[in-house]
Short mmCIF file of C-alpha atoms and ligand atoms in Angstrom, two decimals:
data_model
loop_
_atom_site.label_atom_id
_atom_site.label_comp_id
_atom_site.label_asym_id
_atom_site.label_seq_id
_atom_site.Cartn_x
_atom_site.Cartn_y
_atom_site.Cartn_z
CA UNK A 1 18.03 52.95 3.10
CA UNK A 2 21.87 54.25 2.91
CA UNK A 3 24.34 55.29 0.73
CA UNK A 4 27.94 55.04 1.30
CA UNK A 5 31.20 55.83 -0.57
CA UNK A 6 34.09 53.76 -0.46
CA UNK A 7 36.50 54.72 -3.51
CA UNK A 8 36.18 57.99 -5.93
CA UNK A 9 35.38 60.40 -2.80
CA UNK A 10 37.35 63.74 -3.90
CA UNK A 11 39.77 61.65 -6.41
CA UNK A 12 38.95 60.34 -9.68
CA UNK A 13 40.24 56.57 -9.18
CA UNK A 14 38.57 53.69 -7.24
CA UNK A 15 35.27 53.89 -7.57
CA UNK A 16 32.91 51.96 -5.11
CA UNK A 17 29.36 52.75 -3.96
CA UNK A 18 27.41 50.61 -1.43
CA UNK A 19 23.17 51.10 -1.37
CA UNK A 20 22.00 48.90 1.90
CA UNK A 21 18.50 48.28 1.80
CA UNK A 22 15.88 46.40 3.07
CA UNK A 23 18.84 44.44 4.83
CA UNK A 24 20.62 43.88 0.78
CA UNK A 25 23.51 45.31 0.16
CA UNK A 26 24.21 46.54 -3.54
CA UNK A 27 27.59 47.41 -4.47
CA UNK A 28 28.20 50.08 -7.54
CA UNK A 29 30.99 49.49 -9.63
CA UNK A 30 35.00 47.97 -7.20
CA UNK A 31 37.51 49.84 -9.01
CA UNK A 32 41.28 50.22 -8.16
CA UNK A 33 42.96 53.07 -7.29
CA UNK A 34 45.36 54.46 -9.98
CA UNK A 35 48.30 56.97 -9.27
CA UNK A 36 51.68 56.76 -7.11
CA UNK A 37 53.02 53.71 -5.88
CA UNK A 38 51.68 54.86 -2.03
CA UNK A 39 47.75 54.28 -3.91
CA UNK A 40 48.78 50.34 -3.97
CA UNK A 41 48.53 50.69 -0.07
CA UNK A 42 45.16 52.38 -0.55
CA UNK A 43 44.09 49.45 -2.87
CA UNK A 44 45.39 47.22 -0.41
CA UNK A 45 43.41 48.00 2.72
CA UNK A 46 40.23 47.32 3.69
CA UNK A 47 37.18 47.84 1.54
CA UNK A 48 35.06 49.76 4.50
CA UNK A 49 32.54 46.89 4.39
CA UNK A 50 32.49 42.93 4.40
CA UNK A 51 32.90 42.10 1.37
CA UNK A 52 31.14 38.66 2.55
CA UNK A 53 27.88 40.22 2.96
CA UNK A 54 27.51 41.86 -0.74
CA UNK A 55 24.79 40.55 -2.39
CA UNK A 56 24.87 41.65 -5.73
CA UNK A 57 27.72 43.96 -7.87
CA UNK A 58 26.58 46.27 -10.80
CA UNK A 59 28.78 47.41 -12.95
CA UNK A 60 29.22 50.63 -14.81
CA UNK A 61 32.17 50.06 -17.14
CA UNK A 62 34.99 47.92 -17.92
CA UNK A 63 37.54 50.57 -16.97
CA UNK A 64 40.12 49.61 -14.54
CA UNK A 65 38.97 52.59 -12.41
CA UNK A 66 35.43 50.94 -12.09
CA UNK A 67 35.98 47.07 -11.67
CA UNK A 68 40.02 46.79 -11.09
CA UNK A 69 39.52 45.64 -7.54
CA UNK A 70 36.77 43.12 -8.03
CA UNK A 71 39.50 40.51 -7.88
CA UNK A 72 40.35 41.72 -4.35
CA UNK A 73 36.85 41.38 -3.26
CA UNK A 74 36.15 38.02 -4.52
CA UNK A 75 39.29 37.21 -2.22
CA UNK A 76 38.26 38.57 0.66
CA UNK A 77 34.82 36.86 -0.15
CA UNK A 78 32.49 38.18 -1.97
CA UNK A 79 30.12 35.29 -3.09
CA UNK A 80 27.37 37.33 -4.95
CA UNK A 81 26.75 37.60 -8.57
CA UNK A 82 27.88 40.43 -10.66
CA UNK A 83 25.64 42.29 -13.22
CA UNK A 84 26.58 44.27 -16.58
CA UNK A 85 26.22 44.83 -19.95
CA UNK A 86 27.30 41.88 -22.98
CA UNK A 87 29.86 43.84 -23.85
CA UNK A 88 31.45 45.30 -20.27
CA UNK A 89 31.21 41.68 -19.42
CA UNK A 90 34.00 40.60 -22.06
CA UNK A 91 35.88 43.78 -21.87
CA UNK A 92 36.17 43.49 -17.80
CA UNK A 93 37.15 39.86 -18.08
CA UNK A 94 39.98 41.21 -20.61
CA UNK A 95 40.95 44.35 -18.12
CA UNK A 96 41.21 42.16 -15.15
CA UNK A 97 43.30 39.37 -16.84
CA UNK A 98 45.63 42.46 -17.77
CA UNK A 99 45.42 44.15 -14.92
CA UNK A 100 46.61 40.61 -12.90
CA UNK A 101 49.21 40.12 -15.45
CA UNK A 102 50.99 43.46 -14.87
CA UNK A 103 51.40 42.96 -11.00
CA UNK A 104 52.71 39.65 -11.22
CA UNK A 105 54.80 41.10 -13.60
CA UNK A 106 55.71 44.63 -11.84
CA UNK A 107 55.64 42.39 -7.84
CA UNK A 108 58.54 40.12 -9.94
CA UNK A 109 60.16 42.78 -10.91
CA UNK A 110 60.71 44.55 -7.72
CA UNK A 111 61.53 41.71 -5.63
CA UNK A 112 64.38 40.84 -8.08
CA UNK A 113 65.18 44.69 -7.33
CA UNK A 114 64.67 44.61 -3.97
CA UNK A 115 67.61 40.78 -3.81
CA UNK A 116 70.08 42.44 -5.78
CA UNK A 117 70.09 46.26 -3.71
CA UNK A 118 67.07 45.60 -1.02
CA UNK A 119 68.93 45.51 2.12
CA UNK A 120 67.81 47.53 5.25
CA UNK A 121 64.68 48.46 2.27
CA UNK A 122 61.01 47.57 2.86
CA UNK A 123 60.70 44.24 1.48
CA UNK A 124 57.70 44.64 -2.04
CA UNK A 125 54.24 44.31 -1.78
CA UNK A 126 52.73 40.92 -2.85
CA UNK A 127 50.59 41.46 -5.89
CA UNK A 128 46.73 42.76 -5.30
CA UNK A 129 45.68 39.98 -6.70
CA UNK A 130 47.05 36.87 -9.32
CA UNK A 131 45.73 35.76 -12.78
CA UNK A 132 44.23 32.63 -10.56
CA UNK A 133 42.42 35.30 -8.12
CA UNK A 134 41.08 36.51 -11.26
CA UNK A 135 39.57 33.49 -12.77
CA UNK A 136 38.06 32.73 -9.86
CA UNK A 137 36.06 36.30 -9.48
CA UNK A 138 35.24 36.18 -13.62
CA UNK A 139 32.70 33.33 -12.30
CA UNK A 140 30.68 35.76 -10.56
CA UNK A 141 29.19 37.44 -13.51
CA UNK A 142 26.01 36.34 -13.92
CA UNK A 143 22.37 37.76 -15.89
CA UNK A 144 23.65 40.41 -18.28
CA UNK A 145 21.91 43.67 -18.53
CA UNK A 146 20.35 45.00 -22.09
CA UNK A 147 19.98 49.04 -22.00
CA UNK A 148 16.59 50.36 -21.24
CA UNK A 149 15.54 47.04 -19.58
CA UNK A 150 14.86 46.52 -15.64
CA UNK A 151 16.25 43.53 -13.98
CA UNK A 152 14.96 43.15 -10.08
CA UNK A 153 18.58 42.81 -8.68
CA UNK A 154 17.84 41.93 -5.49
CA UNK A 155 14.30 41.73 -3.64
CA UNK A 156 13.37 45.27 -3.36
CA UNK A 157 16.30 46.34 -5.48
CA UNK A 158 15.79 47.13 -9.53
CA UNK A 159 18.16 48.34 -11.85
CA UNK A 160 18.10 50.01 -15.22
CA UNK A 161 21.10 49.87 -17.26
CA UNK A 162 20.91 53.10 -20.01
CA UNK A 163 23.70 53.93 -22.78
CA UNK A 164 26.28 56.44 -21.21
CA UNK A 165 28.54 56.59 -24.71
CA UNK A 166 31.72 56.55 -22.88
CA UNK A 167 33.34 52.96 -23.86
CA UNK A 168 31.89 50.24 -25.19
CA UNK A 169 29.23 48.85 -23.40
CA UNK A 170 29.27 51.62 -21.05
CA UNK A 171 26.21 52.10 -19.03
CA UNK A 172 25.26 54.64 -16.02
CA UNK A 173 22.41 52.92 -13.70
CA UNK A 174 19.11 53.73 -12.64
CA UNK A 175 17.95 51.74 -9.07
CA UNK A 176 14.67 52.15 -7.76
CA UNK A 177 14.87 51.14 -4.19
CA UNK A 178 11.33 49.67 -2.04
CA UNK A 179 12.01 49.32 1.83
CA UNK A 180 8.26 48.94 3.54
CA UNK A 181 6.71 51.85 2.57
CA UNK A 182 9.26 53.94 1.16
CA UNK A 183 10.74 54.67 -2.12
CA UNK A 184 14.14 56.17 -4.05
CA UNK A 185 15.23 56.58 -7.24
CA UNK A 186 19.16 56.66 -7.15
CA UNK A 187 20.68 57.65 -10.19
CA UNK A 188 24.80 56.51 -10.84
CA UNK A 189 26.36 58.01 -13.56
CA UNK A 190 28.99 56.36 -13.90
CA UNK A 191 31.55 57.43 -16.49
CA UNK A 192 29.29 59.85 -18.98
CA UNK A 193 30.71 60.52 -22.40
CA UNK A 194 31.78 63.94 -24.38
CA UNK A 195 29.70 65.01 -27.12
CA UNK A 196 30.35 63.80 -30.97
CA UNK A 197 32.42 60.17 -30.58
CA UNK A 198 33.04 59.11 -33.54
CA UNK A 199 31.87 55.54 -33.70
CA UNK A 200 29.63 54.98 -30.09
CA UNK A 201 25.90 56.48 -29.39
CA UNK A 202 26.17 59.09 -27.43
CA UNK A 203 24.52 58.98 -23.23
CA UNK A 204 21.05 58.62 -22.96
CA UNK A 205 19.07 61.51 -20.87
CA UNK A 206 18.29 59.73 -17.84
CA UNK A 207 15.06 59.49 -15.93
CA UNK A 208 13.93 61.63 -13.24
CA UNK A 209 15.32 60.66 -9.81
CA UNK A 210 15.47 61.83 -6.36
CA UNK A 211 19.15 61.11 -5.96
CA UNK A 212 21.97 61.61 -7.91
CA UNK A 213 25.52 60.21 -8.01
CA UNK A 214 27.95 62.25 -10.37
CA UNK A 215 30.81 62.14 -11.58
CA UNK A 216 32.92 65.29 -12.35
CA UNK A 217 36.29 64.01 -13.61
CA UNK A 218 36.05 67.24 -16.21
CA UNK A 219 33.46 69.16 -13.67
CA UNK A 220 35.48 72.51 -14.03
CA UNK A 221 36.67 72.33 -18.24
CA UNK A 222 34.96 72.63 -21.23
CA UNK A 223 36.52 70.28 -23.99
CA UNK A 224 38.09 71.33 -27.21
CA UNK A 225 35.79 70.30 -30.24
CA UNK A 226 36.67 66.82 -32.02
CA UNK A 227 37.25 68.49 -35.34
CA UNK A 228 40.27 70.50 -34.09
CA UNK A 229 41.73 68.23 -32.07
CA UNK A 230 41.65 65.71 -35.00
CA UNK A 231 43.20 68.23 -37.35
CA UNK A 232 45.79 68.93 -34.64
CA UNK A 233 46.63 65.10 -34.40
CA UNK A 234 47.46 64.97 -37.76
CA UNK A 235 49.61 68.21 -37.56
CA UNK A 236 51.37 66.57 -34.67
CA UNK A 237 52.36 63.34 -36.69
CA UNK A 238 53.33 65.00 -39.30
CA UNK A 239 55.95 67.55 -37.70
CA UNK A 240 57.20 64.98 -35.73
CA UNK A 241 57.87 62.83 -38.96
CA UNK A 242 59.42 65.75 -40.43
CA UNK A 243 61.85 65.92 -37.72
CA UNK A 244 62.67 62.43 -37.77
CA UNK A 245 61.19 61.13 -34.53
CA UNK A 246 58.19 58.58 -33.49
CA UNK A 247 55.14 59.83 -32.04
CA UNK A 248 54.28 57.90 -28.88
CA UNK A 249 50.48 58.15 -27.91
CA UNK A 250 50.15 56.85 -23.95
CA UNK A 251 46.37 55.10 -24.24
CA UNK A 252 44.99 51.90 -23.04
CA UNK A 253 44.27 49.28 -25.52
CA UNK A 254 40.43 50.14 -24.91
CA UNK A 255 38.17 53.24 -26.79
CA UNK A 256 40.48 55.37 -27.18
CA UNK A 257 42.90 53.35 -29.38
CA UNK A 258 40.17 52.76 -31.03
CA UNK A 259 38.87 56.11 -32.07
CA UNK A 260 42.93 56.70 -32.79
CA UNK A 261 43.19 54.04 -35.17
CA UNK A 262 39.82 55.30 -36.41
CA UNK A 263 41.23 59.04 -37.19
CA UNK A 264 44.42 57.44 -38.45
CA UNK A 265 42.80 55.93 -41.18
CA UNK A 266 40.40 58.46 -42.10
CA UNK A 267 43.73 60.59 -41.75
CA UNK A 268 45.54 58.23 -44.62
CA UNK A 269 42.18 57.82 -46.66
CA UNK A 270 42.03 61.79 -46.94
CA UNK A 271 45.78 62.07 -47.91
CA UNK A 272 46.11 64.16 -44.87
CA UNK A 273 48.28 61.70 -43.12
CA UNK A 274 51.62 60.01 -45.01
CA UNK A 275 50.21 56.13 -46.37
CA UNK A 276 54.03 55.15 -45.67
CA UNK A 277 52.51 55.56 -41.14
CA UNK A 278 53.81 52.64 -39.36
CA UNK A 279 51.50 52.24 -36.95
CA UNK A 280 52.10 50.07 -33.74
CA UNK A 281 49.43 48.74 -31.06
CA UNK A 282 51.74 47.75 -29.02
CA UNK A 283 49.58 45.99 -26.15
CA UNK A 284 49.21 42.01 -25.17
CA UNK A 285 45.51 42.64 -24.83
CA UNK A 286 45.35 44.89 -28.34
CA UNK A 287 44.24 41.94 -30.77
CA UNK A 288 41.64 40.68 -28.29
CA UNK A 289 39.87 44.01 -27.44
CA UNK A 290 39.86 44.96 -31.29
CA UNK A 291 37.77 42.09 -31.65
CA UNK A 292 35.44 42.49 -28.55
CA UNK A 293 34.82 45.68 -30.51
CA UNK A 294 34.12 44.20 -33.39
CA UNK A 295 31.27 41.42 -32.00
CA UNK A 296 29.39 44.07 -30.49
CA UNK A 297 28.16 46.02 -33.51
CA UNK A 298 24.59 46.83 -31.27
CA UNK A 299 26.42 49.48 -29.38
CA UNK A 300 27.67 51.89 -32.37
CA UNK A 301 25.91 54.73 -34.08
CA UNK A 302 24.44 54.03 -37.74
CA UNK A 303 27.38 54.91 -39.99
CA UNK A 304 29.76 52.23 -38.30
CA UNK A 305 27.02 49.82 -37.86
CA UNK A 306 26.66 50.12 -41.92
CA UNK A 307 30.42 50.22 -42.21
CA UNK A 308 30.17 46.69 -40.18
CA UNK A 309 27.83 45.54 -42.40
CA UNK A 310 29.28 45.89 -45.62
CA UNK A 311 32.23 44.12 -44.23
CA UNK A 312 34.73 46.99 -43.50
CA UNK A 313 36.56 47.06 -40.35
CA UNK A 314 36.82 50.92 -38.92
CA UNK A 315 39.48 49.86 -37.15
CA UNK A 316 42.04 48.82 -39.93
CA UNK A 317 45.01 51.13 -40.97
CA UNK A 318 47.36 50.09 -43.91
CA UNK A 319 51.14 49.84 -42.62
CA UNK A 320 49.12 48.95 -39.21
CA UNK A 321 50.84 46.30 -36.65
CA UNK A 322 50.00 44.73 -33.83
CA UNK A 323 52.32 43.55 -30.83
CA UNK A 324 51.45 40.87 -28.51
CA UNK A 325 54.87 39.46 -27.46
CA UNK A 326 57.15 41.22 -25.45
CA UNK A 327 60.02 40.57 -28.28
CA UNK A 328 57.92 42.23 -30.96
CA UNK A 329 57.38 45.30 -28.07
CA UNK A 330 61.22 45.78 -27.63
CA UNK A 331 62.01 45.37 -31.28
CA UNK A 332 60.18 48.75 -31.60
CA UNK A 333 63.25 50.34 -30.23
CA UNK A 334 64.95 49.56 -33.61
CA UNK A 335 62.47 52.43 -35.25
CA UNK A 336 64.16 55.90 -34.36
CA UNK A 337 61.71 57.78 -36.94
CA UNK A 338 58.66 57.20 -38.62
CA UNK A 339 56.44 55.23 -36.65
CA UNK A 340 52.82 55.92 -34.15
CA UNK A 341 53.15 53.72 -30.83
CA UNK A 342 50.37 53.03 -28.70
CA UNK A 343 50.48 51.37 -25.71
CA UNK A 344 49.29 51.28 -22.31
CA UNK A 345 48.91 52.42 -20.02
CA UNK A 346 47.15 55.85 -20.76
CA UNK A 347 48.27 57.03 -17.40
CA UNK A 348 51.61 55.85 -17.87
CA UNK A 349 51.62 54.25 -14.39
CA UNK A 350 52.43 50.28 -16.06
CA UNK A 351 52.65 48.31 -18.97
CA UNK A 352 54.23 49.21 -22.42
CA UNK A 353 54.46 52.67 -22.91
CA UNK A 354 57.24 53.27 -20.27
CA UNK A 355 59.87 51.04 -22.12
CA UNK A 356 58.82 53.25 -25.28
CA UNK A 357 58.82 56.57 -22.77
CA UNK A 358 62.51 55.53 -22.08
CA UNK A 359 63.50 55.54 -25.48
CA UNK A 360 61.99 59.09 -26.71
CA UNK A 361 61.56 61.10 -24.35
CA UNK A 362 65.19 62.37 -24.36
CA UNK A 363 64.81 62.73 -27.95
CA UNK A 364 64.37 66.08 -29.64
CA UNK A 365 62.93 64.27 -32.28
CA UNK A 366 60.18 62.49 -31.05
CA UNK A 367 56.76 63.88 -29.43
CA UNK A 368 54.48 62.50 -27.19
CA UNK A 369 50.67 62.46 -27.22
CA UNK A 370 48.53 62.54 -24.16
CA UNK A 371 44.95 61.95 -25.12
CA UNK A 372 43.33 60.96 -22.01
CA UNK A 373 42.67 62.09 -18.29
CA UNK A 374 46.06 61.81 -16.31
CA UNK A 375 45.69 61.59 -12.46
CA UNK A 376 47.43 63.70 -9.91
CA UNK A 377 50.77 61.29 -9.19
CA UNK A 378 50.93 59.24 -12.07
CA UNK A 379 53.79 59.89 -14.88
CA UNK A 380 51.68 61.11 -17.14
CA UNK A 381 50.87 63.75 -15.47
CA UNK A 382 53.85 64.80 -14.24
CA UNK A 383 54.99 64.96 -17.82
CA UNK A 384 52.24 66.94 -18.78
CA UNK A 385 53.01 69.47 -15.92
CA UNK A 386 56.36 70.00 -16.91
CA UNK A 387 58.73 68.01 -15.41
CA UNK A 388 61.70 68.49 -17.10
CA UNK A 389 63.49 64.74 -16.12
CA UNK A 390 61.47 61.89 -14.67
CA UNK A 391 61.94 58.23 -13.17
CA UNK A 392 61.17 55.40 -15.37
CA UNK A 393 62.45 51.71 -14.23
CA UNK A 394 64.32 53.67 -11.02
CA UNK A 395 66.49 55.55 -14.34
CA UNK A 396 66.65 59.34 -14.35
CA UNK A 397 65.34 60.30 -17.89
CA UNK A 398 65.65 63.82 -19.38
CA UNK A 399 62.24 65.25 -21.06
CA UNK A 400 63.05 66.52 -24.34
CA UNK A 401 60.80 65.56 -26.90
CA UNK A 402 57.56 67.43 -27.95
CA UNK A 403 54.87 67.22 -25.75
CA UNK A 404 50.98 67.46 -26.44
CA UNK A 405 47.59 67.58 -24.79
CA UNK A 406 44.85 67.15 -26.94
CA UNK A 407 41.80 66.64 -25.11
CA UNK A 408 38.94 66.81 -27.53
CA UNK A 409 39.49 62.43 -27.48
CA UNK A 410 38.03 62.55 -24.31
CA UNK A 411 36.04 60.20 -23.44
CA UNK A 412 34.48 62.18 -20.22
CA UNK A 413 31.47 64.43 -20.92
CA UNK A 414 32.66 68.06 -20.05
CA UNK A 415 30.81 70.82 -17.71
CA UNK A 416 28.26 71.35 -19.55
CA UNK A 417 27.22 67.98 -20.80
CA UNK A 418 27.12 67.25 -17.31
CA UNK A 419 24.81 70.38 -16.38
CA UNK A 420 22.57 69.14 -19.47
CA UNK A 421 22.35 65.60 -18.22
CA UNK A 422 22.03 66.25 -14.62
CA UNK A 423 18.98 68.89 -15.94
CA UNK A 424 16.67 66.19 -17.06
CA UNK A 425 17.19 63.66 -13.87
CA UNK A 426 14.53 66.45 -12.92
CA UNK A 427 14.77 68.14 -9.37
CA UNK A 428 16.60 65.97 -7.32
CA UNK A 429 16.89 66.32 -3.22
CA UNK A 430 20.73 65.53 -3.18
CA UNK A 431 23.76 65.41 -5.68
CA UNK A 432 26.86 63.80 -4.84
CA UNK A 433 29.70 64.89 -6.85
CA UNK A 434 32.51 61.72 -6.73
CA UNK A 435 35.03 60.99 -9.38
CA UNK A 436 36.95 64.03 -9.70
CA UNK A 437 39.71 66.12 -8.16
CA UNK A 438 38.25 68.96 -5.55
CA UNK A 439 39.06 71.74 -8.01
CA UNK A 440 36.48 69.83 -10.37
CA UNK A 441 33.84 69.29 -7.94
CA UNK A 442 33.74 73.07 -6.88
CA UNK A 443 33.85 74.09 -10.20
CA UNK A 444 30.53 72.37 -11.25
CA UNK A 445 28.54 72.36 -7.45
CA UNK A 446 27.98 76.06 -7.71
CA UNK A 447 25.94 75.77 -10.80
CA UNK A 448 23.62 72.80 -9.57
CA UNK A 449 20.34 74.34 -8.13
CA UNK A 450 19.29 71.75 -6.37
CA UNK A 451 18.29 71.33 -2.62
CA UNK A 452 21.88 69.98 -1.32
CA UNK A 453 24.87 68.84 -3.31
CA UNK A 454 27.59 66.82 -0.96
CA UNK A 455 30.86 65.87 -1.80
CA UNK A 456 31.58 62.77 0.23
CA UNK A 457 34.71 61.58 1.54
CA UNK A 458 35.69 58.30 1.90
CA UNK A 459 33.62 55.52 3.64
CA UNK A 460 31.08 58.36 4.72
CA UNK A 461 27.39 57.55 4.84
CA UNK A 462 24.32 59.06 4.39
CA UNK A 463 20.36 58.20 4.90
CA UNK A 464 18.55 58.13 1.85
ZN1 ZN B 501 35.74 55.21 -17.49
#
């Protein structure tokens, strides 16, 4: 039996874990790589396995970090069946259509770029993959996992699927691995999520196992409380109103979006919050993950389950709008004051929110939200570091609006839900921390006591 790591080894993006055993070979989650435009190269090369000898994919999430490559490996030949949850199963189908969309889109883009001022430049990367790609490798989901229930995977292979109240549908995965006489329980985490969400159950405790796979994307933080940062939305909005500008909130159309529509109407309910808010969700795939959310009412907590049921929608603001056409999206320039945008993508590396960057950042007036993790390279965070002017469309634009971190929205459990959930996997022989920056990983390893914790780095591999 082995382990090996192919994607999320010392970086947060990319996740991909193989298990071989008894001669299977059981991927964890094929996500993409998400930063800089020199992490499309990374996405580009080769997996560290053949993808052609995969027999079966389980899935964690429908985050693009977690299954944005599973286009690429169905192209390169993966012929085995994928495994999730109901709902990560229509949320990853959305994602990936998306996620194809953009890079046709952004591989257009350049090579017009590239005819009219190219010369003596490196010609642009085809796109990853193309919408077609990504029909094709939506017909490898197959049985769909229920929480709590084992499905034998693969001979000598089962899986457990358990609630890890990060997104919808969310799961982190239990395998218990037979190969002649021996046994291993491997434990991936997946994504975990933070304490007190407003609407989703919150992560099981997982069983005892004698391996653990970790994430640690907030390994080294503790996270603000919800309460505060909600308070501190609204306090946001509202100065920026005052002053005239638009408050632009960089999320993907998915969770968090959400939870901020959520808080917005609560926020207008209360009176704490104008009921003259324009509100924008300004995202092709907006309308169409709102009502994913709203078919899967078995993965909330009680109170939105009854809200469901006496035929309220959470998820509905007054003065609320969506935008699916591009026309609508640019028409949003025309507001200079007055209105909430989100768009994608949370990490400000494509889609939406750049046109809507463009506009307001120069502007005194306006602020800008960042409610989720940012990854080293990507725009977002090198707005939230400081950078007084960055590139947007290849245009030098000044940073002078307001900006904001609130990370009490997050969607990651912080150090110490991690420490309590690693706690009752019991005493395992080996951690491995993946799925967070180095900083992150040292600051949690020191306070795991168990017999070896390893940070891997990419493609290494290890005897269970
Ligand atoms: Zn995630």
């Amino acid at each position: 039996m082995k382990i090996s790591f192919h994607g999320a080894a010392r970086g947060v993006t990319g996740s991909c874990h193989l298990i071989e055993c008894g001669g299977r070979r059981v991927l964890i989650d094929c996500g993409l790589y998400q930063g800089g435009r020199e992490l499309q190269e990374e996405n580009a090369e080769d997996f560290g396995f053949d993808p052609s000898q995969i027999d079966v994919l389980l899935l964690t999430h429908a985050h693009l970090d977690h299954c944005g490559r599973i286009p690429l490996l169905s192209k390169r030949g993966f012929r085995g069946e994928i495994v999730t949850t109901a709902a990560s199963r229509e949320l990853a189908r959305l994602v990936l259509m998306d996620s194809a969309h953009l890079q046709e889109e952004e591989a257009r883009y350049q090579a017009r770029r590239w005819a009219r001022r190219g010369r003596g430049r490196r010609k642009p990367a085809e796109p990853l993959y193309s919408v077609l790609d990504t029909l094709a490798s939506t017909e490898h989901f197959g049985r769909t996992a229920s929480y709590g229930h084992p499905i034998e995977v693969v001979p000598g292979v089962v899986a457990t699927f358990h609630d890890a109240g990060h997104i919808l549908g969310s799961a982190f995965i239990c395998l218990e691995l037979r190969e002649g006489k021996s046994r291993r329980t491997v434990l991936f985490s997946g994504d975990l999520g933070g304490e007190d969400r407003p609407f989703l159950r919150g992560a099981a405790w997982p069983p005892e196992a004698d391996v653990v796979v970790m994430e640690t994307t907030y390994g080294d933080r503790l996270h603000q409380k919800l309460g505060p940062s909600v308070e501190e939305l609204y306090r946001v909005v509202n100065d920026t109103f005052q002053r005239g500008g638009n408050v632009i909130v960089p999320t993907f159309a998915l969770e968090r979006a959400q939870e901020l529509l959520f808080f917005i109407r609560e926020g207008v309910e209360s009176g704490k919050l104008p009921g003259s808010i324009q509100v924008f969700l300004d995202s092709p795939m907006a309308i169409s993950a709102t009502q994913i959310y709203e078919r899967h009412p078995e993965c909330f907590d009680q109170d939105i389950a009854r809200l469901f049921g006496h035929g309220k929608d959470p998820f509905t603001v007054p003065g609320l709008h969506f935008t699916k056409e591009t026309a609508d999206s640019i028409a949003l320039n025309r507001f200079s004051g007055g209105a909430v945008i989100l768009a994608g993508s949370g990490m400000c590396t494509g889609g939406r929110v750049r046109h809507h960057l463009r506009h307001n950042l120069g502007r005194r007036q306006s602020s800008v939200i960042f409610v989720g993790f940012a990854a080293i390279g990507t725009l977002a965070r090198k707005i939230i570091d400081g950078a007084r002017e960055v590139r947007i469309f290849g245009e030098s634009v000044k940073v002078h609006a307001a900006i904001h971190t609130i990370n009490g929205f997050s969607a990651h459990a912080d150090q110490a839900a991690l420490l309590a959930w690693l706690a009752h996997a019991g005493r395992p022989e080996q951690v491995f921390l993946v799925h967070g920056e180095e900083h992150a990983m040292r600051g949690i390893k020191d306070h795991i006591e168990v017999a070896e914790v390893s940070m891997p780095v990419l493609h290494q591999r290890f005897d269970l």
